[in-house]
Coordinates of C-alpha atoms in Angstrom, one line a residue:
M1 CA -27.7 -1.1 -57.5
K2 CA -26.7 -2.0 -54.0
H3 CA -26.4 -5.4 -54.7
W4 CA -25.1 -5.3 -58.3
L5 CA -22.2 -3.6 -56.2
F6 CA -21.8 -5.8 -53.3
I7 CA -22.4 -8.9 -56.4
C8 CA -18.8 -7.0 -58.1
C9 CA -16.8 -6.4 -55.0
A10 CA -17.3 -10.1 -54.4
I11 CA -16.2 -11.2 -57.6
F12 CA -12.9 -8.5 -57.0
F13 CA -12.3 -10.1 -53.7
L14 CA -12.3 -13.5 -55.4
S15 CA -10.2 -12.8 -58.2
G16 CA -7.7 -10.9 -56.3
C17 CA -7.3 -13.5 -54.0
S18 CA -6.6 -15.8 -57.0
S19 CA -3.8 -13.2 -57.9
L20 CA -2.1 -13.0 -54.6
K21 CA -1.6 -17.3 -54.8
K22 CA 0.5 -16.6 -57.4
F23 CA 2.7 -15.0 -54.6
L24 CA 2.1 -17.7 -52.3
F25 CA 4.7 -20.5 -50.9
G26 CA 5.4 -22.7 -54.0
E27 CA 4.7 -20.2 -56.9
N28 CA 7.5 -19.7 -58.8
V29 CA 6.9 -16.4 -59.6
L30 CA 9.7 -14.2 -57.7
G31 CA 12.6 -15.1 -59.7
E32 CA 15.2 -17.2 -58.4
Q33 CA 16.5 -13.7 -55.9
Y34 CA 13.5 -14.2 -53.7
R35 CA 14.0 -18.1 -53.6
R36 CA 17.1 -18.7 -51.9
L37 CA 15.6 -21.4 -49.8
T38 CA 13.2 -24.0 -50.6
F39 CA 10.8 -25.5 -47.6
D40 CA 8.9 -28.6 -47.5
T41 CA 5.5 -27.3 -46.6
P42 CA 4.3 -23.9 -46.3
A43 CA 4.0 -24.9 -42.4
E44 CA 8.1 -24.9 -42.1
F45 CA 7.9 -21.8 -44.1
E46 CA 5.6 -19.7 -41.8
D47 CA 7.9 -21.3 -38.5
H48 CA 10.9 -19.9 -39.6
L49 CA 9.2 -16.4 -39.7
L50 CA 7.8 -17.0 -36.2
K51 CA 11.0 -18.1 -34.6
L52 CA 13.3 -15.1 -36.2
G53 CA 9.5 -13.1 -35.1
K54 CA 10.6 -14.1 -31.0
D55 CA 14.6 -13.5 -31.8
F56 CA 13.7 -10.3 -32.7
K57 CA 11.5 -9.7 -29.6
S58 CA 13.9 -10.9 -27.0
A59 CA 16.9 -8.9 -28.2
E60 CA 17.9 -7.3 -25.3
E61 CA 18.9 -4.0 -26.6
R62 CA 15.7 -4.0 -27.9
S63 CA 12.6 -1.9 -26.2
F64 CA 9.3 -2.4 -26.2
L65 CA 6.6 -0.1 -25.2
S66 CA 3.8 -1.6 -23.1
L67 CA 0.0 -0.4 -24.0
D68 CA -2.6 -0.1 -21.5
K69 CA -5.8 -1.8 -21.9
T70 CA -7.8 1.0 -23.5
S71 CA -5.1 1.0 -26.3
A72 CA -5.1 -2.8 -26.5
L73 CA -8.8 -3.1 -26.6
Y74 CA -8.4 -0.1 -29.3
L75 CA -6.5 -1.7 -32.0
E76 CA -8.1 -5.0 -31.3
S77 CA -11.5 -3.4 -32.2
V78 CA -10.2 -1.7 -35.1
Y79 CA -8.8 -5.4 -36.4
F80 CA -11.8 -6.5 -35.8
Q81 CA -13.9 -4.3 -37.9
I82 CA -11.7 -4.8 -40.6
H83 CA -11.8 -8.5 -40.1
K84 CA -15.7 -9.1 -40.1
N85 CA -16.4 -7.3 -43.1
N86 CA -13.4 -9.2 -45.4
E87 CA -13.4 -12.9 -44.0
L88 CA -13.4 -13.6 -47.6
I89 CA -9.9 -12.1 -47.9
L90 CA -8.5 -12.4 -44.3
G91 CA -10.0 -16.3 -43.5
E92 CA -10.5 -17.6 -40.3
Q93 CA -10.1 -15.2 -37.4
M94 CA -7.6 -14.9 -34.9
P95 CA -6.9 -12.9 -32.1
P96 CA -4.0 -10.3 -33.4
E97 CA -0.8 -9.1 -31.6
F98 CA 0.4 -5.4 -31.6
N99 CA 3.9 -5.0 -30.8
I100 CA 5.2 -1.2 -30.8
I101 CA 8.7 -1.1 -30.7
D102 CA 11.0 1.8 -29.6
D103 CA 12.8 3.2 -32.4
D104 CA 13.1 6.7 -33.7
I105 CA 13.2 5.0 -37.5
A106 CA 9.6 4.8 -39.2
F107 CA 9.5 0.9 -40.0
F108 CA 6.7 -1.6 -39.7
F109 CA 6.0 -5.2 -40.7
S110 CA 3.7 -8.2 -39.9
L111 CA 4.5 -11.9 -39.6
P112 CA 2.0 -15.0 -39.8
K113 CA -1.0 -15.4 -37.6
N114 CA -1.7 -11.6 -37.0
K115 CA 1.0 -10.7 -35.5
Y116 CA 2.5 -6.7 -36.2
F117 CA 5.2 -4.3 -35.4
F118 CA 5.1 -0.7 -35.3
S119 CA 8.0 1.6 -34.4
T120 CA 7.5 5.2 -32.1
G121 CA 9.0 6.9 -35.3
L122 CA 6.4 5.7 -37.6
F123 CA 3.6 7.3 -34.9
R124 CA 5.8 10.4 -34.0
R125 CA 6.4 11.4 -37.7
H126 CA 3.6 10.0 -40.1
I127 CA 0.7 8.7 -38.4
R128 CA -1.2 11.2 -37.1
N129 CA -4.6 10.1 -37.8
E130 CA -7.0 7.1 -37.7
G131 CA -7.1 6.6 -41.6
L132 CA -3.3 6.2 -42.0
L133 CA -3.1 3.6 -39.3
V134 CA -6.3 2.2 -40.5
S135 CA -4.6 1.4 -43.8
I136 CA -1.2 0.1 -42.8
L137 CA -3.4 -1.9 -40.7
T138 CA -5.7 -3.4 -43.6
Y139 CA -2.6 -3.8 -46.1
E140 CA -0.8 -6.1 -43.2
M141 CA -3.8 -8.1 -42.4
I142 CA -4.0 -8.9 -45.9
K143 CA 0.2 -9.8 -46.0
S144 CA -0.1 -11.8 -43.1
S145 CA -3.7 -14.0 -43.3
N146 CA -2.0 -15.2 -47.0
K147 CA 1.4 -15.5 -45.8
V148 CA 2.7 -13.3 -48.7
Y149 CA 6.1 -12.4 -47.6
R150 CA 9.7 -12.7 -49.5
K151 CA 11.1 -16.6 -49.1
N152 CA 14.9 -15.9 -47.7
M153 CA 16.4 -17.6 -45.3
I154 CA 18.2 -15.6 -42.3
V155 CA 20.4 -17.6 -40.3
P156 CA 19.9 -16.4 -36.5
I157 CA 23.9 -15.6 -35.6
G158 CA 23.3 -13.2 -32.8
T159 CA 20.7 -10.5 -33.0
I160 CA 17.6 -10.5 -35.3
R161 CA 18.0 -7.1 -36.8
K162 CA 15.2 -4.9 -38.3
E163 CA 16.7 -4.6 -41.4
Q164 CA 16.8 -8.1 -42.2
M165 CA 12.9 -8.1 -41.2
T166 CA 12.1 -5.5 -43.2
A167 CA 13.1 -7.2 -46.0
L168 CA 11.4 -10.1 -45.8
N169 CA 8.2 -8.2 -45.9
N170 CA 9.8 -6.3 -48.9
I171 CA 7.5 -8.0 -51.7
P172 CA 7.5 -7.7 -55.8
L173 CA 5.8 -4.6 -56.3
E174 CA 3.2 -6.9 -58.4
A175 CA 2.3 -8.8 -55.5
A176 CA 2.1 -5.4 -53.5
F177 CA -0.1 -3.8 -56.0
E178 CA -2.6 -6.8 -55.8
I179 CA -3.0 -6.5 -52.3
D180 CA -2.9 -2.8 -52.4
K181 CA -5.8 -3.5 -54.5
L182 CA -7.8 -5.8 -51.9
A183 CA -6.6 -3.2 -49.5
F184 CA -8.6 -0.3 -51.3
I185 CA -11.6 -2.4 -51.1
A186 CA -11.2 -3.6 -47.7
L187 CA -11.5 -0.4 -46.2
R188 CA -14.3 1.0 -48.2
R189 CA -16.2 -2.4 -46.9
S190 CA -14.9 -1.8 -42.7
G191 CA -16.9 1.6 -43.4
F192 CA -13.3 3.7 -43.4
D193 CA -12.4 6.3 -45.8
P194 CA -10.4 3.8 -48.6
F195 CA -8.9 7.0 -49.8
A196 CA -6.7 7.3 -46.6
F197 CA -4.9 4.1 -48.2
L198 CA -3.7 6.0 -51.6
S199 CA -3.1 9.6 -48.7
W200 CA -0.4 6.5 -47.3
I201 CA 0.8 5.8 -50.0
Q202 CA 1.9 9.4 -51.4
I203 CA 3.2 10.1 -47.8
R204 CA 5.4 7.4 -48.3
N205 CA 6.3 8.6 -51.8
K206 CA 7.2 12.0 -50.4
S207 CA 9.2 10.9 -47.9
I208 CA 10.8 8.2 -49.4
L209 CA 14.0 8.9 -47.1
D210 CA 12.0 8.3 -43.7
F211 CA 10.6 4.7 -45.1
R212 CA 15.2 4.2 -46.2
L213 CA 14.4 0.5 -43.9
M214 CA 11.2 -0.9 -46.0
T215 CA 13.0 -0.5 -49.5
N216 CA 16.2 -0.3 -51.9
D217 CA 13.9 1.0 -54.5
I218 CA 13.2 4.8 -54.4
N219 CA 10.6 5.3 -56.3
R220 CA 8.8 2.2 -55.1
A221 CA 6.2 4.5 -53.8
T222 CA 6.0 6.7 -56.7
K223 CA 4.8 3.0 -59.0
E224 CA 2.4 2.1 -56.3
E225 CA 0.6 5.4 -56.4
Y226 CA 0.4 5.0 -60.2
L227 CA -0.7 1.6 -60.4
L228 CA -3.9 2.1 -57.6
K229 CA -4.8 5.7 -59.4
G230 CA -4.8 3.5 -62.3
F231 CA -7.2 1.1 -60.3
I232 CA -9.3 3.5 -59.1
I233 CA -10.1 5.0 -62.6
E234 CA -10.8 1.4 -63.5
T235 CA -13.3 0.7 -61.2
G236 CA -15.4 4.2 -61.8
T237 CA -14.8 5.6 -58.2
Q238 CA -14.6 9.4 -57.8
F239 CA -11.6 10.6 -56.9
K240 CA -11.8 12.6 -53.6
Y241 CA -9.1 14.4 -51.6
F242 CA -8.0 12.6 -48.1
D243 CA -7.1 15.6 -45.8
I244 CA -5.4 14.5 -43.0
R245 CA -5.2 17.5 -41.2
E246 CA -9.0 17.7 -41.1
A247 CA -10.2 13.9 -41.3
N248 CA -11.8 13.3 -38.3
S249 CA -10.2 10.5 -35.8
S250 CA -12.2 8.6 -33.0
K251 CA -11.6 9.7 -29.5
E252 CA -9.7 6.0 -29.1
F253 CA -7.5 6.8 -31.3
Y254 CA -5.9 10.0 -29.8
K255 CA -5.6 8.5 -26.6
F256 CA -3.6 5.5 -28.3
H257 CA -1.8 8.0 -29.9
A258 CA -1.0 9.8 -27.5
Q259 CA 0.0 7.1 -25.1
I260 CA 2.8 6.0 -27.5
I261 CA 4.1 9.4 -27.9
K262 CA 4.3 10.1 -24.3
Q263 CA 6.1 7.2 -23.2
K264 CA 8.5 7.5 -26.2
G265 CA 11.5 7.9 -24.4

């Protein structure tokens, strides 16, 4: 039975990755509004995003928290646990880079080559459980490794704003749903509760104003929740409730979370 389930998961991963390719560089599926700039190669698009990330980080008015060694090792251990169980969709393993932005607004985004950004407002108001953190990270890992970003040129004039960075991560619903499905399976394969991911989408749905920086569609999370529930039913997975208040988190998570809240000035 377990062998059969593994084969089914493998087939799903392959079909999911094939679907994701539609949203990668060079495919005409995003519509002209997402094709404001045509790069000659995927590498040029990636270089453009990475350059924007450097400019974003170097802004004088922007503050980043310094993680101690224990917190840094914790985030890396979570990343590597997810990656080693999902190499089929995450590709080559490379060291991740985590950036905690001192900002009261809740937002997060990623860039190619495993660069991840989270605001302190995200942790202070919403991420109080390890399952939610792992859900966000898994989603962004799939997006980063497959370079699924909105194709849009940003001409660096002065400071690169957070609104510009999150806009690049605001991919079409169809692409997001493909990643949602892969993330749900990837979490289960990694030993985490996949229903934490559904809970995370529901949190975004209930707190849409808090995540106004992430999308201009107030119904986006509602649509994602509906689609993901349909996918879960199709797979025959029995629904379960992920209780954020009672779900266990590791000691390392609580230490990491406490450091962020403590440093928040």
